Amino acid sequence: MENKENSLAYNKRNFYEALPELVDAACEYAVGYTDYLNKCKTEREAVRESIAMAEAEGYVPYTFGMDMKPGDKFYYNNRGKSLFLFRIGSEPINEGIRISAAHIDSPRLDLKQVPVFEDNGFAYFKTHYYGGIRKYQWVATPLALHGVVVKTDGTVVDVVIGEDENDPVLYISDLLPHLAAEQSRKPLGEAVPAEKLNMIIGTRPVDGDIKNNVLAILNEKYGITESDFLSAELSGVPAGLARDAGLDRSLIAGYGHDDRCCAYPAVTALLDCKDERHTLMCILADKEETGSDGVSGMQCVLTADLIHSISDALGGNYAQVRANSKCLSADVSAAFDPSFSDVFEKKNAALINCGTVLSKYTGARGKSGTSDASAEYLAWLRRVMEQDNVVWQTAELGKTDVGGGGTVAKFIANMNIDTVDLGIPVLSMHAPIEIIAKSDLYEAYRAFLAFCKY
Ligand code: MN
Ligand code: MN
């Protein structure tokens, strides 16, 4: 944002200095978000909760081929794992769609298909980690189990263990320091091999059998047997609630900020937008953390099918609709961390409390794998942000030679839709508990709102 004192220079703005009148609103918004985070630890839970929020605003299920007219509000639930919300605007559909696309999957420890085993007095679940985790962070911490077991008759059994304060939690052991001399000498990435990420589920033998006793407990509570794990999606996630962090309560500590801290602002902005001109769409995608492949990932043709159907139903031209659409790929960026400042290039890093983050490009090395939004699109977005006085900044993930990453942006851009990444700075991204700032969350919400109406 342009510095008002000296219009020739550019300086980032700090939310607390730029918009003190909005501090209370930001804190209030964070309460609703924290509740969302606590209800949505998996993509399935995020879909369910987001549908409930949309239905409360009059959104109805969409099936292909339905008629639609301006003002209609729909959601498309893709297998319970990804979600599309859309609202038909008053302007011709050939003017394009304003799309925001976040993802609702987060790094975690999935159970393997044959997970249960017993070894020397312990029963365990074997896990296969999902997404980019640092394995050493997931040991010696309480874990909850979330997901579904689908039986051969089609019955879907919802499982949540470890969130109620009376529930047991699961746990992966680590070495005591007294015996960890050799482990401590290993590179961090090798200190905890994936095959040691086994969650303890029991130690009590009944009729001499620990594993069978655990299976009996699961059978009694959920009506499942060991073979039902063959058609299950169960994930170990950090147990417990998100909460305020910092003595001044300016931050939120919780699991899965990446990317629910973008999903929630994108959804609430769509639901709250009063301007009825543009057709709006919010996509909550699955599988971003593993490359956006598969039926619930952003690379699935479902997005194209939906835009095509909306276009047809409103008498538009599919290619023209895409050409005129605009997208914010809503994903987090790495917050500049003073404790690890050497991996960041500070002028182009996302600073905490300096607002929502626009990343013109992502990728690694020479921008490999990026869609690199055009200068024209960035200029348009600058105008959008300026009109609502949104506190925003641009950022790259870190120093050019240090690493990199990608988002769903390129998959939407590949459909001939102008797309840029917009999100929130996150500290300790992909750790079991991540940190964001309430101010940045609120400015992301205001940015999505501005995008929906201008
Ligand atoms: Mn992400
Ligand atoms: Mn991620």
Coordinates of C-alpha atoms and ligand atoms in Angstrom, one line a residue:
M1 CA 0.0 0.0 0.0
E2 CA 1.3 3.4 -0.8
N3 CA 2.8 5.4 2.0
K4 CA 0.6 8.5 2.6
E5 CA 3.4 10.6 4.0
N6 CA 5.7 10.1 1.0
S7 CA 3.8 9.1 -2.1
L8 CA 7.1 8.2 -3.9
A9 CA 8.0 5.5 -1.5
Y10 CA 6.4 2.1 -0.8
N11 CA 6.1 0.8 2.7
K12 CA 4.0 -2.0 4.1
R13 CA 1.3 -0.9 6.6
N14 CA 0.7 -2.5 10.0
F15 CA -2.9 -3.2 10.6
Y16 CA -2.9 -1.9 14.1
E17 CA -1.4 1.5 13.0
A18 CA -3.4 1.8 9.8
L19 CA -6.8 0.7 10.9
P20 CA -7.2 1.0 14.7
E21 CA -10.9 1.5 14.3
L22 CA -11.2 -2.1 13.0
V23 CA -9.3 -3.9 15.8
D24 CA -12.4 -4.8 17.7
A25 CA -14.1 -6.2 14.6
A26 CA -11.0 -8.2 13.8
C27 CA -11.0 -9.8 17.2
E28 CA -14.7 -10.6 17.0
Y29 CA -14.3 -12.1 13.5
A30 CA -11.5 -14.3 15.0
V31 CA -14.0 -15.9 17.4
G32 CA -16.2 -17.2 14.6
Y33 CA -13.1 -18.5 12.8
T34 CA -11.7 -20.3 15.9
D35 CA -15.0 -22.1 16.2
Y36 CA -14.9 -23.1 12.5
L37 CA -11.3 -24.4 13.0
N38 CA -12.4 -26.5 16.0
K39 CA -15.3 -28.0 14.0
C40 CA -13.2 -28.6 10.9
K41 CA -10.1 -30.7 11.4
T42 CA -10.6 -32.7 8.2
E43 CA -11.9 -31.8 4.7
R44 CA -15.1 -33.8 5.3
E45 CA -15.8 -31.8 8.5
A46 CA -15.0 -28.5 6.7
V47 CA -17.5 -29.5 3.9
R48 CA -20.2 -30.3 6.4
E49 CA -19.7 -27.1 8.4
S50 CA -19.5 -24.9 5.3
I51 CA -22.7 -26.4 3.9
A52 CA -24.5 -25.7 7.2
M53 CA -23.3 -22.0 7.0
A54 CA -24.5 -21.8 3.4
E55 CA -27.8 -23.4 4.0
A56 CA -28.5 -20.9 6.8
E57 CA -28.2 -18.3 4.1
G58 CA -30.5 -20.0 1.7
Y59 CA -28.1 -22.0 -0.5
V60 CA -29.6 -25.2 -1.9
P61 CA -28.0 -28.4 -3.4
Y62 CA -27.1 -28.2 -7.1
T63 CA -27.4 -31.1 -9.5
F64 CA -26.2 -30.8 -13.1
G65 CA -28.8 -29.6 -15.6
M66 CA -30.8 -27.5 -13.1
D67 CA -32.2 -24.2 -14.3
M68 CA -30.9 -21.0 -12.6
K69 CA -31.5 -17.3 -12.6
P70 CA -30.0 -14.2 -11.0
G71 CA -30.1 -14.4 -7.2
D72 CA -30.1 -18.2 -7.1
K73 CA -27.7 -19.7 -4.5
F74 CA -26.4 -23.2 -4.8
Y75 CA -23.8 -25.5 -3.4
Y76 CA -22.3 -28.6 -5.0
N77 CA -21.1 -31.2 -2.5
N78 CA -18.4 -33.3 -4.2
R79 CA -18.4 -36.6 -2.3
G80 CA -18.3 -34.9 1.0
K81 CA -14.7 -33.9 0.4
S82 CA -14.7 -30.8 -1.7
L83 CA -17.4 -28.1 -2.0
F84 CA -18.5 -25.4 -4.5
L85 CA -20.7 -22.5 -3.4
F86 CA -22.1 -20.2 -6.1
R87 CA -24.5 -17.4 -6.4
I88 CA -25.8 -16.1 -9.7
G89 CA -25.3 -12.4 -10.3
S90 CA -27.5 -9.9 -12.1
E91 CA -25.0 -9.1 -14.9
P92 CA -24.7 -11.4 -18.0
I93 CA -22.8 -14.6 -17.2
N94 CA -20.5 -13.8 -20.1
E95 CA -19.0 -11.1 -17.8
G96 CA -17.4 -14.0 -16.0
I97 CA -17.4 -15.4 -12.4
R98 CA -15.5 -14.1 -9.4
I99 CA -13.9 -17.2 -8.0
S100 CA -12.1 -17.8 -4.7
A101 CA -10.5 -21.1 -4.2
A102 CA -9.1 -22.4 -0.9
H103 CA -8.2 -25.9 0.2
I104 CA -9.6 -27.7 3.3
D105 CA -7.2 -30.6 3.6
S106 CA -4.2 -30.3 6.0
P107 CA -1.1 -32.3 6.8
R108 CA -1.9 -35.2 9.1
L109 CA -1.2 -38.9 9.8
D110 CA -3.6 -41.1 7.9
L111 CA -4.1 -44.7 9.0
K112 CA -2.8 -47.4 6.6
Q113 CA -5.3 -49.8 5.1
V114 CA -4.2 -52.6 7.5
P115 CA -3.3 -50.5 10.5
V116 CA -3.7 -52.6 13.6
F117 CA -0.8 -54.5 15.1
E118 CA 0.6 -55.7 18.4
D119 CA 4.2 -55.6 19.5
N120 CA 5.7 -56.3 22.9
G121 CA 2.8 -55.3 25.1
F122 CA 1.5 -52.5 22.9
A123 CA -1.3 -52.3 20.3
Y124 CA -0.8 -49.7 17.6
F125 CA -2.2 -48.1 14.5
K126 CA 0.3 -47.8 11.6
T127 CA 0.1 -44.5 9.9
H128 CA 1.1 -43.0 6.5
Y129 CA 1.7 -39.3 6.7
Y130 CA -0.4 -37.0 4.4
G131 CA 1.2 -33.8 3.0
G132 CA 4.5 -32.2 3.9
I133 CA 5.0 -32.9 7.6
R134 CA 8.2 -32.6 9.6
K135 CA 7.9 -36.0 11.2
Y136 CA 9.7 -35.2 14.4
Q137 CA 6.9 -32.7 15.3
W138 CA 4.2 -35.3 15.5
V139 CA 5.6 -37.5 18.3
A140 CA 5.0 -37.1 22.0
T141 CA 1.9 -35.1 21.5
P142 CA -1.8 -36.0 22.0
L143 CA -3.6 -37.0 18.8
A144 CA -7.2 -37.4 18.0
L145 CA -8.7 -39.7 15.4
H146 CA -11.1 -38.2 12.8
G147 CA -12.7 -39.7 9.8
V148 CA -15.1 -42.3 8.4
V149 CA -15.4 -46.1 8.1
V150 CA -17.6 -47.2 5.3
K151 CA -19.0 -50.7 5.6
T152 CA -19.7 -53.0 2.7
D153 CA -23.5 -52.3 3.0
G154 CA -22.7 -48.6 2.4
T155 CA -23.1 -47.5 5.9
V156 CA -20.9 -44.5 6.7
V157 CA -19.6 -44.5 10.3
D158 CA -18.3 -41.2 11.5
V159 CA -15.4 -41.4 13.9
V160 CA -14.1 -38.7 16.3
I161 CA -12.0 -39.9 19.2
G162 CA -9.9 -37.7 21.4
E163 CA -11.7 -34.3 21.2
D164 CA -14.1 -34.6 24.2
E165 CA -12.3 -34.0 27.4
N166 CA -13.5 -37.4 28.6
D167 CA -12.1 -39.2 25.5
P168 CA -8.8 -41.0 25.4
V169 CA -6.2 -39.7 23.0
L170 CA -3.7 -41.5 20.8
Y171 CA 0.1 -41.0 21.1
I172 CA 3.3 -41.6 19.2
S173 CA 6.3 -42.2 21.5
D174 CA 9.7 -40.7 21.1
L175 CA 13.1 -41.5 22.7
L176 CA 14.0 -40.2 26.1
P177 CA 17.0 -37.8 25.9
H178 CA 19.0 -40.2 28.1
L179 CA 19.0 -42.8 25.3
A180 CA 18.8 -40.5 22.3
A181 CA 22.4 -39.8 21.7
E182 CA 22.5 -41.6 18.4
Q183 CA 19.1 -40.2 17.2
S184 CA 20.1 -36.7 18.2
R185 CA 23.1 -36.9 15.8
K186 CA 20.9 -37.7 12.8
P187 CA 19.7 -35.1 10.4
L188 CA 16.3 -33.8 11.6
G189 CA 14.5 -35.4 8.6
E190 CA 15.9 -38.8 9.5
A191 CA 15.5 -38.8 13.2
V192 CA 11.9 -40.1 13.1
P193 CA 11.4 -42.6 10.2
A194 CA 7.8 -42.8 8.9
E195 CA 7.5 -46.4 9.9
K196 CA 8.0 -45.4 13.5
L197 CA 4.9 -43.1 13.4
N198 CA 2.8 -45.7 15.1
M199 CA 0.0 -44.5 17.4
I200 CA -0.5 -46.4 20.7
I201 CA -4.0 -47.6 21.0
G202 CA -3.8 -50.0 23.9
T203 CA -1.8 -52.1 26.4
R204 CA -4.4 -54.0 28.3
P205 CA -4.6 -57.7 27.6
V206 CA -8.0 -59.3 27.9
D207 CA -7.8 -63.1 27.6
G208 CA -4.1 -62.6 26.8
D209 CA -4.8 -60.4 23.7
I210 CA -4.3 -56.6 23.6
K211 CA -5.1 -56.1 19.9
N212 CA -8.3 -58.1 20.1
N213 CA -9.5 -56.1 23.1
V214 CA -9.0 -52.9 21.2
L215 CA -10.9 -54.3 18.3
A216 CA -13.7 -55.3 20.7
I217 CA -13.9 -51.7 22.0
L218 CA -14.2 -50.4 18.5
N219 CA -16.7 -53.0 17.6
E220 CA -18.9 -52.1 20.6
K221 CA -18.7 -48.4 19.9
Y222 CA -18.8 -48.3 16.1
G223 CA -20.0 -51.7 15.0
I224 CA -16.8 -52.2 12.9
T225 CA -14.4 -55.1 12.5
E226 CA -10.7 -55.1 11.5
S227 CA -11.5 -55.7 7.8
D228 CA -13.6 -52.5 7.8
F229 CA -10.4 -50.5 8.0
L230 CA -9.9 -51.6 4.4
S231 CA -12.6 -49.0 3.4
A232 CA -11.9 -46.3 5.9
E233 CA -10.4 -42.8 5.9
L234 CA -9.1 -42.2 9.4
S235 CA -6.6 -39.5 10.3
G236 CA -4.6 -38.7 13.3
V237 CA -4.7 -35.0 14.0
P238 CA -3.6 -32.9 16.9
A239 CA -6.1 -33.2 19.8
G240 CA -7.6 -30.2 21.4
L241 CA -8.9 -26.7 20.6
A242 CA -7.5 -23.7 18.8
R243 CA -7.0 -20.8 21.1
D244 CA -5.7 -17.3 21.4
A245 CA -1.9 -17.0 21.5
G246 CA 0.3 -14.2 22.8
L247 CA -0.3 -12.4 26.1
D248 CA -2.0 -9.7 24.0
R249 CA -4.2 -12.3 22.3
S250 CA -3.2 -11.0 18.9
L251 CA -2.6 -14.5 17.5
I252 CA -4.5 -17.7 17.1
A253 CA -2.7 -21.1 17.7
G254 CA -4.4 -24.1 16.1
Y255 CA -4.3 -27.1 13.8
G256 CA -5.0 -26.6 10.1
H257 CA -4.8 -22.8 9.6
D258 CA -3.3 -23.9 6.3
D259 CA -5.7 -23.5 4.6
R260 CA -8.9 -23.1 6.7
C261 CA -7.8 -19.5 7.6
C262 CA -8.4 -18.8 3.9
A263 CA -11.4 -21.1 3.5
Y264 CA -13.3 -19.4 6.2
P265 CA -12.8 -15.8 4.9
A266 CA -13.6 -16.9 1.4
V267 CA -16.9 -18.6 2.5
T268 CA -18.0 -15.8 4.8
A269 CA -17.2 -13.1 2.3
L270 CA -19.3 -14.9 -0.3
L271 CA -22.2 -15.3 2.2
D272 CA -21.9 -11.7 3.4
C273 CA -21.5 -10.0 0.0
K274 CA -24.4 -7.6 -0.5
D275 CA -23.5 -6.6 -4.0
E276 CA -25.6 -8.7 -6.4
R277 CA -24.0 -7.9 -9.8
H278 CA -21.3 -10.6 -10.2
T279 CA -21.7 -14.3 -10.2
L280 CA -19.6 -15.5 -7.3
M281 CA -18.1 -18.9 -6.7
C282 CA -16.2 -20.2 -3.7
I283 CA -14.3 -23.5 -4.1
L284 CA -13.1 -25.5 -1.1
A285 CA -10.8 -28.1 -2.6
D286 CA -9.3 -31.3 -1.2
K287 CA -5.8 -32.9 -1.9
E288 CA -3.9 -29.6 -2.3
E289 CA -1.3 -30.9 0.1
T290 CA -0.6 -33.9 -2.1
G291 CA -0.7 -32.1 -5.5
S292 CA -4.4 -31.5 -6.2
D293 CA -4.9 -34.8 -8.0
G294 CA -7.9 -37.0 -7.9
V295 CA -11.7 -36.6 -7.9
S296 CA -11.7 -34.1 -5.0
G297 CA -8.6 -32.2 -6.0
M298 CA -8.4 -28.9 -8.0
Q299 CA -7.1 -30.7 -11.1
C300 CA -10.4 -32.7 -11.4
V301 CA -12.6 -31.5 -14.4
L302 CA -15.4 -30.9 -12.0
T303 CA -14.6 -27.2 -11.8
A304 CA -14.8 -26.9 -15.6
D305 CA -18.0 -29.0 -15.6
L306 CA -19.7 -26.7 -13.1
I307 CA -18.6 -23.5 -14.9
H308 CA -19.8 -25.0 -18.2
S309 CA -23.2 -25.9 -16.7
I310 CA -23.7 -22.4 -15.1
S311 CA -22.7 -20.9 -18.5
D312 CA -25.2 -23.1 -20.4
A313 CA -28.0 -22.6 -17.9
L314 CA -27.7 -18.8 -18.3
G315 CA -27.2 -18.8 -22.0
G316 CA -23.5 -17.8 -21.9
N317 CA -20.5 -18.9 -23.9
Y318 CA -18.4 -21.3 -21.9
A319 CA -15.0 -20.0 -23.3
Q320 CA -16.1 -16.4 -22.9
V321 CA -17.2 -17.0 -19.3
R322 CA -13.8 -18.4 -18.4
A323 CA -11.9 -15.7 -20.3
N324 CA -13.7 -13.0 -18.2
S325 CA -13.6 -14.8 -14.9
K326 CA -11.2 -13.7 -12.1
C327 CA -9.8 -15.9 -9.3
L328 CA -8.2 -15.5 -6.0
S329 CA -6.4 -18.7 -5.2
A330 CA -6.7 -18.5 -1.4
D331 CA -3.7 -20.0 0.3
V332 CA -1.4 -19.2 3.1
S333 CA 2.1 -17.8 2.9
A334 CA 5.1 -18.2 5.2
A335 CA 5.2 -15.5 7.9
F336 CA 8.6 -13.9 8.4
D337 CA 10.0 -15.5 11.5
P338 CA 12.7 -13.5 13.4
S339 CA 14.0 -16.7 14.9
F340 CA 14.7 -18.1 11.5
S341 CA 15.3 -14.9 9.6
D342 CA 18.1 -16.4 7.5
V343 CA 15.6 -18.3 5.1
F344 CA 13.6 -15.1 4.4
E345 CA 14.3 -12.1 2.2
K346 CA 12.7 -9.5 4.3
K347 CA 11.6 -7.0 1.7
N348 CA 9.6 -9.8 0.0
A349 CA 8.4 -11.8 3.0
A350 CA 5.0 -11.8 4.6
L351 CA 5.1 -9.8 7.8
I352 CA 2.8 -10.6 10.6
N353 CA 0.0 -8.0 11.1
C354 CA 0.8 -6.4 7.7
G355 CA -2.4 -7.8 6.3
T356 CA -3.4 -10.2 3.6
V357 CA -0.7 -11.5 1.3
L358 CA -0.8 -11.3 -2.5
S359 CA 1.8 -13.6 -4.2
K360 CA 2.1 -12.8 -7.9
Y361 CA 3.9 -16.1 -8.4
T362 CA 4.9 -19.2 -6.4
G363 CA 7.1 -22.1 -7.5
A364 CA 10.7 -23.1 -6.8
R365 CA 14.0 -21.9 -8.2
G366 CA 13.3 -20.0 -11.5
K367 CA 9.6 -19.9 -10.6
S368 CA 9.2 -23.5 -11.7
G369 CA 5.6 -24.6 -11.6
T370 CA 4.0 -21.1 -11.2
S371 CA 1.2 -19.5 -13.1
D372 CA 2.7 -16.0 -12.5
A373 CA -0.3 -13.6 -12.5
S374 CA -0.1 -10.7 -15.0
A375 CA 0.9 -7.2 -14.0
E376 CA -2.5 -6.0 -15.4
Y377 CA -4.3 -8.3 -13.0
L378 CA -2.2 -7.2 -10.0
A379 CA -2.9 -3.5 -10.9
W380 CA -6.6 -4.3 -11.0
L381 CA -6.4 -5.9 -7.6
R382 CA -4.5 -2.9 -6.2
R383 CA -7.4 -0.8 -7.2
V384 CA -9.8 -3.3 -5.6
M385 CA -7.9 -3.2 -2.3
E386 CA -7.5 0.5 -2.4
Q387 CA -11.2 1.1 -2.7
D388 CA -11.9 -0.7 0.6
N389 CA -8.6 0.4 2.2
V390 CA -7.6 -3.2 2.8
V391 CA -4.2 -3.7 4.5
W392 CA -2.3 -6.0 2.2
Q393 CA 1.2 -6.9 1.2
T394 CA 3.0 -9.0 -1.4
A395 CA 5.3 -11.8 -0.5
E396 CA 7.3 -14.8 -1.7
L397 CA 7.7 -17.9 0.4
G398 CA 11.4 -17.4 1.3
K399 CA 14.8 -16.7 -0.3
T400 CA 14.9 -17.8 -3.9
D401 CA 17.5 -20.5 -3.5
V402 CA 16.2 -21.9 -0.2
G403 CA 13.0 -23.6 -1.4
G404 CA 9.5 -23.0 -2.7
G405 CA 6.0 -24.3 -3.0
G406 CA 2.9 -24.2 -5.0
T407 CA -0.9 -23.8 -4.7
V408 CA -4.0 -24.5 -6.7
A409 CA -3.5 -21.2 -8.6
K410 CA -2.0 -22.8 -11.7
F411 CA -4.8 -25.3 -12.1
I412 CA -7.4 -22.5 -12.3
A413 CA -5.1 -20.3 -14.4
N414 CA -4.7 -23.2 -16.9
M415 CA -8.5 -22.8 -17.6
N416 CA -7.8 -19.4 -19.0
I417 CA -8.9 -17.6 -15.8
D418 CA -6.8 -14.8 -14.4
T419 CA -5.6 -16.1 -11.0
V420 CA -3.4 -14.9 -8.2
D421 CA -2.6 -16.2 -4.7
L422 CA -4.1 -14.3 -1.8
G423 CA -3.8 -15.5 1.8
I424 CA -2.5 -15.1 5.2
P425 CA 1.0 -15.3 6.8
V426 CA 1.4 -18.5 8.8
L427 CA 4.1 -19.2 11.4
S428 CA 5.3 -22.8 11.7
M429 CA 3.3 -23.8 8.6
H430 CA 2.4 -27.6 8.5
A431 CA 3.4 -28.0 12.2
P432 CA 0.7 -29.7 14.4
I433 CA -0.1 -26.3 15.8
E434 CA 0.4 -23.3 13.5
I435 CA 0.1 -19.6 14.3
I436 CA -1.7 -16.8 12.4
A437 CA -2.6 -13.2 13.4
K438 CA -6.2 -12.1 13.9
S439 CA -5.5 -8.9 12.0
D440 CA -4.3 -10.7 8.9
L441 CA -7.3 -13.0 9.0
Y442 CA -9.6 -10.1 9.1
E443 CA -7.9 -8.3 6.2
A444 CA -8.1 -11.4 4.1
Y445 CA -11.9 -11.4 4.8
R446 CA -12.1 -7.8 3.8
A447 CA -10.0 -8.5 0.7
F448 CA -12.4 -11.3 -0.4
L449 CA -15.4 -9.0 0.2
A450 CA -13.8 -6.3 -1.9
F451 CA -13.1 -8.8 -4.7
C452 CA -16.7 -10.0 -4.7
K453 CA -18.1 -6.6 -5.3
Y454 CA -15.8 -4.6 -7.5
Ligands
MN1 MN -2.0 -24.4 1.7
MN2 MN 0.1 -26.6 2.9

